[in-house]
PDB file of C-alpha atoms in Angstrom:
ATOM      1  CA  MET G   1      19.427  48.757  49.862  1.00 48.00           C
ATOM      2  CA  ASP G   2      17.652  49.264  46.494  1.00 56.00           C
ATOM      3  CA  TYR G   3      15.603  46.346  46.106  1.00 55.00           C
ATOM      4  CA  ASP G   4      13.880  45.064  43.017  1.00 55.00           C
ATOM      5  CA  THR G   5      10.789  43.703  44.651  1.00 56.00           C
ATOM      6  CA  ARG G   6       9.443  42.305  41.681  1.00 70.00           C
ATOM      7  CA  GLN G   7      11.822  40.298  39.961  1.00 82.00           C
ATOM      8  CA  VAL G   8      11.899  36.956  40.265  1.00 91.00           C
ATOM      9  CA  VAL G   9      15.882  35.504  39.260  1.00 94.00           C
ATOM     10  CA  ARG G  10      16.837  31.957  39.648  1.00 95.00           C
ATOM     11  CA  ILE G  11      20.043  30.856  38.879  1.00 96.00           C
ATOM     12  CA  PHE G  12      20.102  27.293  37.039  1.00 96.00           C
ATOM     13  CA  SER G  13      23.105  25.415  37.339  1.00 96.00           C
ATOM     14  CA  LYS G  14      24.537  21.608  37.029  1.00 94.00           C
ATOM     15  CA  GLU G  15      27.245  22.672  39.604  1.00 94.00           C
ATOM     16  CA  ARG G  16      27.631  22.762  43.444  1.00 93.00           C
ATOM     17  CA  MET G  17      25.629  25.605  44.484  1.00 93.00           C
ATOM     18  CA  GLU G  18      28.892  26.834  46.663  1.00 92.00           C
ATOM     19  CA  SER G  19      30.984  26.802  42.901  1.00 93.00           C
ATOM     20  CA  TYR G  20      28.590  30.488  42.013  1.00 94.00           C
ATOM     21  CA  ARG G  21      28.094  31.695  45.164  1.00 93.00           C
ATOM     22  CA  TRP G  22      29.857  35.014  44.933  1.00 91.00           C
ATOM     23  CA  LEU G  23      27.466  34.958  42.122  1.00 92.00           C
ATOM     24  CA  THR G  24      24.123  34.716  44.608  1.00 92.00           C
ATOM     25  CA  LEU G  25      25.323  37.056  46.721  1.00 88.00           C
ATOM     26  CA  TYR G  26      26.006  39.888  43.682  1.00 86.00           C
ATOM     27  CA  LEU G  27      22.913  39.244  42.479  1.00 89.00           C
ATOM     28  CA  SER G  28      21.399  40.105  46.242  1.00 89.00           C
ATOM     29  CA  LEU G  29      22.402  43.641  45.997  1.00 85.00           C
ATOM     30  CA  PHE G  30      19.662  44.650  43.545  1.00 86.00           C
ATOM     31  CA  ILE G  31      17.213  41.213  43.242  1.00 88.00           C
ATOM     32  CA  LYS G  32      15.551  40.191  46.729  1.00 86.00           C
ATOM     33  CA  ASP G  33      14.170  37.015  45.663  1.00 91.00           C
ATOM     34  CA  ILE G  34      16.954  35.306  43.597  1.00 91.00           C
ATOM     35  CA  LEU G  35      17.733  31.492  44.231  1.00 92.00           C
ATOM     36  CA  PRO G  36      19.962  29.185  42.742  1.00 93.00           C
ATOM     37  CA  VAL G  37      18.644  25.990  41.404  1.00 94.00           C
ATOM     38  CA  SER G  38      20.434  22.485  41.316  1.00 92.00           C
ATOM     39  CA  ILE G  39      19.183  21.027  37.690  1.00 90.00           C
ATOM     40  CA  SER G  40      19.519  17.291  37.350  1.00 82.00           C
ATOM     41  CA  ASN G  41      19.295  15.246  34.108  1.00 76.00           C
ATOM     42  CA  ASN G  42      14.966  14.504  34.740  1.00 76.00           C
ATOM     43  CA  GLN G  43      14.540  18.385  34.336  1.00 82.00           C
ATOM     44  CA  ARG G  44      11.673  18.508  37.136  1.00 86.00           C
ATOM     45  CA  ASP G  45      13.249  21.533  38.827  1.00 89.00           C
ATOM     46  CA  LEU G  46      13.797  23.374  35.787  1.00 92.00           C
ATOM     47  CA  LYS G  47      10.350  23.062  34.876  1.00 90.00           C
ATOM     48  CA  TYR G  48       8.347  23.879  38.397  1.00 91.00           C
ATOM     49  CA  TYR G  49      11.339  27.044  38.739  1.00 92.00           C
ATOM     50  CA  ALA G  50      11.381  28.296  35.226  1.00 92.00           C
ATOM     51  CA  SER G  51       7.584  28.905  35.070  1.00 89.00           C
ATOM     52  CA  ARG G  52       8.057  30.803  38.313  1.00 90.00           C
ATOM     53  CA  CYS G  53      10.447  33.232  37.629  1.00 92.00           C
ATOM     54  CA  HIS G  54      10.990  36.362  35.588  1.00 91.00           C
ATOM     55  CA  PHE G  55      14.767  35.916  34.540  1.00 95.00           C
ATOM     56  CA  ALA G  56      17.298  33.040  34.362  1.00 96.00           C
ATOM     57  CA  ILE G  57      21.159  32.510  34.768  1.00 97.00           C
ATOM     58  CA  VAL G  58      21.969  29.772  33.449  1.00 97.00           C
ATOM     59  CA  TYR G  59      25.828  28.657  35.421  1.00 97.00           C
ATOM     60  CA  HIS G  60      28.372  26.656  33.756  1.00 97.00           C
ATOM     61  CA  SER G  61      32.237  26.375  35.896  1.00 96.00           C
ATOM     62  CA  LYS G  62      35.367  25.715  33.377  1.00 95.00           C
ATOM     63  CA  LYS G  63      36.677  23.676  36.098  1.00 92.00           C
ATOM     64  CA  ARG G  64      34.466  20.860  34.664  1.00 88.00           C
ATOM     65  CA  GLY G  65      37.604  20.535  32.000  1.00 87.00           C
ATOM     66  CA  ARG G  66      35.393  21.791  29.501  1.00 91.00           C
ATOM     67  CA  ILE G  67      33.172  24.581  28.121  1.00 95.00           C
ATOM     68  CA  ASN G  68      30.223  21.994  26.873  1.00 95.00           C
ATOM     69  CA  VAL G  69      27.145  24.264  27.353  1.00 97.00           C
ATOM     70  CA  THR G  70      25.545  23.701  23.937  1.00 96.00           C
ATOM     71  CA  ASP G  71      26.279  21.909  20.354  1.00 96.00           C
ATOM     72  CA  VAL G  72      29.056  19.691  21.226  1.00 94.00           C
ATOM     73  CA  ALA G  73      29.260  16.802  22.604  1.00 91.00           C
ATOM     74  CA  ASP G  74      28.457  15.690  26.093  1.00 91.00           C
ATOM     75  CA  ALA G  75      26.696  19.195  25.927  1.00 94.00           C
ATOM     76  CA  LEU G  76      25.524  19.639  29.289  1.00 94.00           C
ATOM     77  CA  TYR G  77      22.299  22.471  28.820  1.00 96.00           C
ATOM     78  CA  ASN G  78      21.153  21.872  25.058  1.00 95.00           C
ATOM     79  CA  LYS G  79      17.223  20.910  26.450  1.00 93.00           C
ATOM     80  CA  GLU G  80      17.527  23.063  29.863  1.00 94.00           C
ATOM     81  CA  LEU G  81      18.319  26.460  27.420  1.00 96.00           C
ATOM     82  CA  ARG G  82      15.605  25.588  24.948  1.00 95.00           C
ATOM     83  CA  TYR G  83      13.223  24.925  27.558  1.00 95.00           C
ATOM     84  CA  LEU G  84      13.992  28.087  28.950  1.00 96.00           C
ATOM     85  CA  HIS G  85      13.704  30.175  25.938  1.00 96.00           C
ATOM     86  CA  ARG G  86      10.044  28.500  25.231  1.00 94.00           C
ATOM     87  CA  THR G  87       9.197  29.437  28.432  1.00 94.00           C
ATOM     88  CA  ILE G  88      10.553  32.760  29.344  1.00 94.00           C
ATOM     89  CA  GLY G  89      11.612  34.577  26.263  1.00 94.00           C
ATOM     90  CA  LYS G  90      15.407  35.072  24.861  1.00 94.00           C
ATOM     91  CA  GLN G  91      15.369  38.407  26.469  1.00 93.00           C
ATOM     92  CA  ASN G  92      15.093  37.128  30.085  1.00 95.00           C
ATOM     93  CA  ILE G  93      18.159  34.308  29.943  1.00 96.00           C
ATOM     94  CA  LEU G  94      22.047  34.799  30.584  1.00 97.00           C
ATOM     95  CA  VAL G  95      24.992  32.100  30.195  1.00 97.00           C
ATOM     96  CA  VAL G  96      27.586  32.906  33.214  1.00 97.00           C
ATOM     97  CA  ILE G  97      30.589  30.696  32.574  1.00 97.00           C
ATOM     98  CA  GLY G  98      32.810  30.686  35.155  1.00 95.00           C
ATOM     99  CA  ASP G  99      36.628  29.957  36.182  1.00 94.00           C
ATOM    100  CA  MET G 100      37.976  30.496  32.932  1.00 94.00           C
ATOM    101  CA  ASP G 101      41.227  31.095  32.179  1.00 94.00           C
ATOM    102  CA  ASP G 102      40.519  33.733  29.796  1.00 93.00           C
ATOM    103  CA  SER G 103      37.540  35.940  29.771  1.00 91.00           C
ATOM    104  CA  SER G 104      38.430  37.920  26.931  1.00 92.00           C
ATOM    105  CA  GLU G 105      36.429  39.068  24.220  1.00 93.00           C
ATOM    106  CA  SER G 106      38.162  37.003  21.317  1.00 96.00           C
ATOM    107  CA  VAL G 107      37.410  34.104  23.858  1.00 96.00           C
ATOM    108  CA  LYS G 108      33.907  34.497  24.094  1.00 96.00           C
ATOM    109  CA  GLU G 109      33.142  34.987  20.267  1.00 97.00           C
ATOM    110  CA  GLN G 110      35.402  31.716  19.921  1.00 97.00           C
ATOM    111  CA  ILE G 111      32.926  30.428  22.455  1.00 97.00           C
ATOM    112  CA  LEU G 112      29.627  31.696  20.515  1.00 97.00           C
ATOM    113  CA  GLN G 113      31.265  30.592  17.019  1.00 97.00           C
ATOM    114  CA  ARG G 114      31.443  26.749  18.242  1.00 97.00           C
ATOM    115  CA  GLN G 115      28.088  26.497  20.026  1.00 97.00           C
ATOM    116  CA  PRO G 116      25.755  29.336  18.700  1.00 96.00           C
ATOM    117  CA  SER G 117      22.946  27.989  20.737  1.00 96.00           C
ATOM    118  CA  ILE G 118      24.243  30.059  22.887  1.00 97.00           C
ATOM    119  CA  THR G 119      23.468  33.487  21.458  1.00 96.00           C
ATOM    120  CA  LYS G 120      20.170  31.528  19.991  1.00 95.00           C
ATOM    121  CA  TRP G 121      18.615  30.511  23.157  1.00 96.00           C
ATOM    122  CA  ALA G 122      20.053  33.455  25.533  1.00 96.00           C
ATOM    123  CA  HIS G 123      20.243  37.015  25.271  1.00 94.00           C
ATOM    124  CA  GLY G 124      24.179  36.944  26.297  1.00 94.00           C
ATOM    125  CA  LEU G 125      27.114  35.723  27.533  1.00 96.00           C
ATOM    126  CA  PHE G 126      29.127  36.335  30.191  1.00 95.00           C
ATOM    127  CA  LEU G 127      32.835  34.622  31.123  1.00 94.00           C
ATOM    128  CA  PHE G 128      34.667  35.600  34.108  1.00 92.00           C
ATOM    129  CA  THR G 129      38.488  34.328  35.321  1.00 90.00           C
ATOM    130  CA  GLU G 130      39.017  32.855  38.986  1.00 89.00           C
ATOM    131  CA  ALA G 131      41.175  36.371  39.613  1.00 86.00           C
ATOM    132  CA  GLU G 132      37.918  37.822  38.694  1.00 85.00           C
ATOM    133  CA  ILE G 133      35.594  36.305  41.128  1.00 85.00           C
ATOM    134  CA  LEU G 134      37.913  36.539  43.848  1.00 83.00           C
ATOM    135  CA  SER G 135      37.884  40.064  43.204  1.00 78.00           C
ATOM    136  CA  LEU G 136      34.319  40.624  43.720  1.00 72.00           C
ATOM    137  CA  GLN G 137      33.648  38.932  46.818  1.00 64.00           C
ATOM    138  CA  ASP G 138      33.701  42.292  48.862  1.00 56.00           C
ATOM    139  CA  TYR G 139      30.472  43.389  46.407  1.00 51.00           C
ATOM    140  CA  GLN G 140      28.519  41.902  48.846  1.00 46.00           C
ATOM    141  CA  TYR G 141      29.483  44.717  51.129  1.00 42.00           C
ATOM    142  CA  GLY G 142      27.981  47.263  48.537  1.00 45.00           C
ATOM    143  CA  PRO G 143      30.624  48.612  46.427  1.00 46.00           C
ATOM    144  CA  SER G 144      29.942  52.397  45.390  1.00 40.00           C
ATOM    145  CA  VAL G 145      32.061  51.638  41.605  1.00 38.00           C
ATOM    146  CA  MET G 146      31.236  48.168  40.399  1.00 47.00           C
ATOM    147  CA  ASP G 147      33.077  46.294  37.908  1.00 68.00           C
ATOM    148  CA  GLU G 148      32.323  47.323  34.130  1.00 80.00           C
ATOM    149  CA  LYS G 149      30.980  43.508  33.667  1.00 83.00           C
ATOM    150  CA  MET G 150      28.732  42.658  36.339  1.00 83.00           C
ATOM    151  CA  GLU G 151      27.010  46.227  36.001  1.00 84.00           C
ATOM    152  CA  ALA G 152      26.407  45.263  32.359  1.00 87.00           C
ATOM    153  CA  MET G 153      25.484  42.062  33.355  1.00 88.00           C
ATOM    154  CA  LYS G 154      22.878  44.087  36.217  1.00 87.00           C
ATOM    155  CA  LYS G 155      21.401  46.334  33.419  1.00 88.00           C
ATOM    156  CA  ARG G 156      20.464  43.219  31.365  1.00 88.00           C
ATOM    157  CA  ILE G 157      18.708  42.212  34.233  1.00 88.00           C
ATOM    158  CA  LYS G 158      16.913  45.100  35.177  1.00 83.00           C
ATOM    159  CA  GLY G 159      16.282  46.452  32.010  1.00 75.00           C
ATOM    160  CA  LYS G 160      14.275  43.528  31.070  1.00 53.00           C
ATOM    161  CA  ARG G 161      10.414  43.306  31.819  1.00 47.00           C
ATOM    162  CA  GLU G 162       9.321  41.067  28.672  1.00 42.00           C
ATOM    163  CA  CYS G 163       8.836  38.030  31.239  1.00 40.00           C
ATOM    164  CA  LEU G 164       7.462  40.314  34.017  1.00 41.00           C
ATOM    165  CA  GLY G 165       4.386  41.383  32.054  1.00 39.00           C
ATOM    166  CA  TYR G 166       4.137  37.797  30.309  1.00 38.00           C
ATOM    167  CA  LEU G 167       3.646  36.211  34.133  1.00 39.00           C
ATOM    168  CA  GLN G 168       1.427  38.920  35.635  1.00 39.00           C
ATOM    169  CA  GLN G 169      -1.342  37.335  33.371  1.00 37.00           C
ATOM    170  CA  TYR G 170      -0.852  34.440  35.854  1.00 36.00           C
ATOM    171  CA  GLN G 171      -1.451  37.156  39.128  1.00 35.00           C
ATOM    172  CA  ILE G 172       1.639  35.379  40.463  1.00 36.00           C
ATOM    173  CA  ASP G 173       1.598  35.675  44.243  1.00 36.00           C
ATOM    174  CA  TYR G 174       4.914  36.105  45.562  1.00 34.00           C
ATOM    175  CA  GLN G 175       3.598  34.930  49.487  1.00 37.00           C
ATOM    176  CA  ASP G 176       2.542  31.946  47.286  1.00 39.00           C
ATOM    177  CA  PRO G 177       4.725  31.423  44.388  1.00 40.00           C
ATOM    178  CA  ARG G 178       2.201  28.652  42.593  1.00 40.00           C
ATOM    179  CA  PRO G 179       0.777  30.709  40.056  1.00 44.00           C
ATOM    180  CA  SER G 180      -2.796  30.931  39.385  1.00 44.00           C
ATOM    181  CA  TRP G 181      -4.427  30.249  36.164  1.00 42.00           C
ATOM    182  CA  ARG G 182      -7.833  31.730  36.847  1.00 46.00           C
ATOM    183  CA  LYS G 183      -7.387  34.944  35.482  1.00 46.00           C
ATOM    184  CA  TYR G 184      -5.466  33.336  31.954  1.00 44.00           C
ATOM    185  CA  PHE G 185      -8.095  30.595  31.709  1.00 48.00           C
ATOM    186  CA  LYS G 186     -11.139  32.682  32.403  1.00 52.00           C
ATOM    187  CA  GLY G 187     -12.103  33.094  28.978  1.00 57.00           C
ATOM    188  CA  GLU G 188     -12.238  29.528  28.474  1.00 62.00           C
ATOM    189  CA  ARG G 189     -13.958  28.754  31.875  1.00 68.00           C
ATOM    190  CA  ARG G 190     -16.665  30.563  30.498  1.00 73.00           C
ATOM    191  CA  VAL G 191     -17.175  28.975  26.841  1.00 76.00           C
ATOM    192  CA  LEU G 192     -16.600  25.761  29.373  1.00 79.00           C
ATOM    193  CA  ILE G 193     -19.321  26.765  31.432  1.00 84.00           C
ATOM    194  CA  ILE G 194     -21.733  28.087  28.140  1.00 85.00           C
ATOM    195  CA  SER G 195     -21.454  24.806  26.329  1.00 83.00           C
ATOM    196  CA  PHE G 196     -21.743  22.774  29.639  1.00 85.00           C
ATOM    197  CA  LEU G 197     -25.433  24.878  30.088  1.00 88.00           C
ATOM    198  CA  PHE G 198     -26.245  24.606  26.140  1.00 88.00           C
ATOM    199  CA  LEU G 199     -25.677  20.769  26.274  1.00 89.00           C
ATOM    200  CA  ILE G 200     -27.924  19.883  29.843  1.00 92.00           C
ATOM    201  CA  PHE G 201     -30.578  22.228  27.592  1.00 90.00           C
ATOM    202  CA  LEU G 202     -30.362  19.722  24.968  1.00 90.00           C
ATOM    203  CA  VAL G 203     -30.456  16.788  27.279  1.00 91.00           C
ATOM    204  CA  ALA G 204     -33.619  18.493  28.577  1.00 90.00           C
ATOM    205  CA  MET G 205     -35.513  19.036  25.386  1.00 89.00           C
ATOM    206  CA  VAL G 206     -34.516  15.549  24.065  1.00 89.00           C
ATOM    207  CA  LEU G 207     -36.459  14.268  27.757  1.00 90.00           C
ATOM    208  CA  VAL G 208     -39.369  16.463  27.629  1.00 87.00           C
ATOM    209  CA  GLY G 209     -39.717  15.504  23.798  1.00 85.00           C
ATOM    210  CA  ILE G 210     -39.604  11.782  25.165  1.00 89.00           C
ATOM    211  CA  TYR G 211     -41.987  12.165  27.991  1.00 85.00           C
ATOM    212  CA  VAL G 212     -44.452  13.842  25.245  1.00 83.00           C
ATOM    213  CA  ARG G 213     -44.426  11.756  22.544  1.00 83.00           C
ATOM    214  CA  ALA G 214     -44.538   8.527  25.235  1.00 81.00           C
ATOM    215  CA  SER G 215     -48.066  10.557  26.746  1.00 80.00           C
ATOM    216  CA  CYS G 216     -49.345  10.488  23.462  1.00 81.00           C
ATOM    217  CA  CYS G 217     -48.791   6.987  22.689  1.00 79.00           C
ATOM    218  CA  GLN G 218     -50.799   5.804  26.032  1.00 75.00           C
ATOM    219  CA  ASN G 219     -53.592   7.959  25.222  1.00 74.00           C
ATOM    220  CA  THR G 220     -53.594   6.767  21.803  1.00 74.00           C
ATOM    221  CA  MET G 221     -53.920   3.108  23.240  1.00 72.00           C
ATOM    222  CA  GLU G 222     -56.186   4.038  25.913  1.00 68.00           C
ATOM    223  CA  ASN G 223     -58.893   5.419  23.573  1.00 69.00           C
ATOM    224  CA  THR G 224     -57.967   2.300  21.576  1.00 68.00           C
ATOM    225  CA  THR G 225     -59.192  -0.038  24.017  1.00 65.00           C
ATOM    226  CA  ALA G 226     -61.715   2.078  25.598  1.00 61.00           C
ATOM    227  CA  MET G 227     -63.513   2.307  22.216  1.00 58.00           C
ATOM    228  CA  PRO G 228     -67.084   0.257  21.956  1.00 58.00           C
ATOM    229  CA  ILE G 229     -68.378  -2.712  19.713  1.00 52.00           C
ATOM    230  CA  SER G 230     -69.715  -1.787  16.664  1.00 52.00           C
ATOM    231  CA  SER G 231     -73.763  -2.424  16.175  1.00 51.00           C
ATOM    232  CA  THR G 232     -73.268  -3.926  12.994  1.00 51.00           C
ATOM    233  CA  THR G 233     -71.384  -6.477  14.226  1.00 50.00           C
ATOM    234  CA  THR G 234     -73.568  -9.563  13.151  1.00 53.00           C
ATOM    235  CA  HIS G 235     -74.212 -12.010  16.029  1.00 54.00           C
ATOM    236  CA  PRO G 236     -73.748 -15.834  15.616  1.00 53.00           C
ATOM    237  CA  THR G 237     -77.244 -16.681  16.535  1.00 54.00           C
ATOM    238  CA  ASP G 238     -78.905 -14.573  14.407  1.00 54.00           C
ATOM    239  CA  THR G 239     -77.132 -16.435  11.409  1.00 49.00           C
ATOM    240  CA  MET G 240     -78.299 -19.358  12.410  1.00 52.00           C
ATOM    241  CA  SER G 241     -82.035 -18.096  12.580  1.00 52.00           C
ATOM    242  CA  ALA G 242     -81.591 -16.436   9.222  1.00 50.00           C
ATOM    243  CA  ILE G 243     -81.075 -19.581   8.052  1.00 48.00           C
TER     244      ILE G 243
END
């Protein structure tokens, strides 16, 4: 199986994982590191996994009753899409809506007109009906002929490398998904070290100056104390004798 071992793809959704298991299975045909991520209102998991992926898919199901991804009342993914856009870039984000009654281009255009932030924050929108999802179940066995829509999604995911290059500066270790910031902050660390050493040098110079000044003052006082009494000083007895 032709896996892409370099890409890390995450599916972010507020749906139950079972509802988009079909999508996870399909992506696993060509992406080795694919993981569904359930997100909540506190966005903790979103922020954690967004910074550790190359490509993100936001999944919504029509079974919720409405298509409320962005820009409408009770929109579910306004903040999430905006954060992903800021973190990994528009070119690395797709929105997928499943369980549609109609997945035609006209319906897609209507959704994009009413919810323009999908186009603003994501690179594409894919719609799937329940019948289409059921027909994709056999894809987990590696079909020789792909559906045109799924092939287009595959090309979008595999063809985008902006985020890969963006994340390489953090030296992601795929054995440990936590990013290493050493390379990213290498220049900043060097500046901090130089500034710290310079500060130590200034403090040392000030202390040396204080020590030298204190030594000079002490020597001056010692010299003053040890100075002999002048011979021209008149003794009181001499004064009385003179009288």
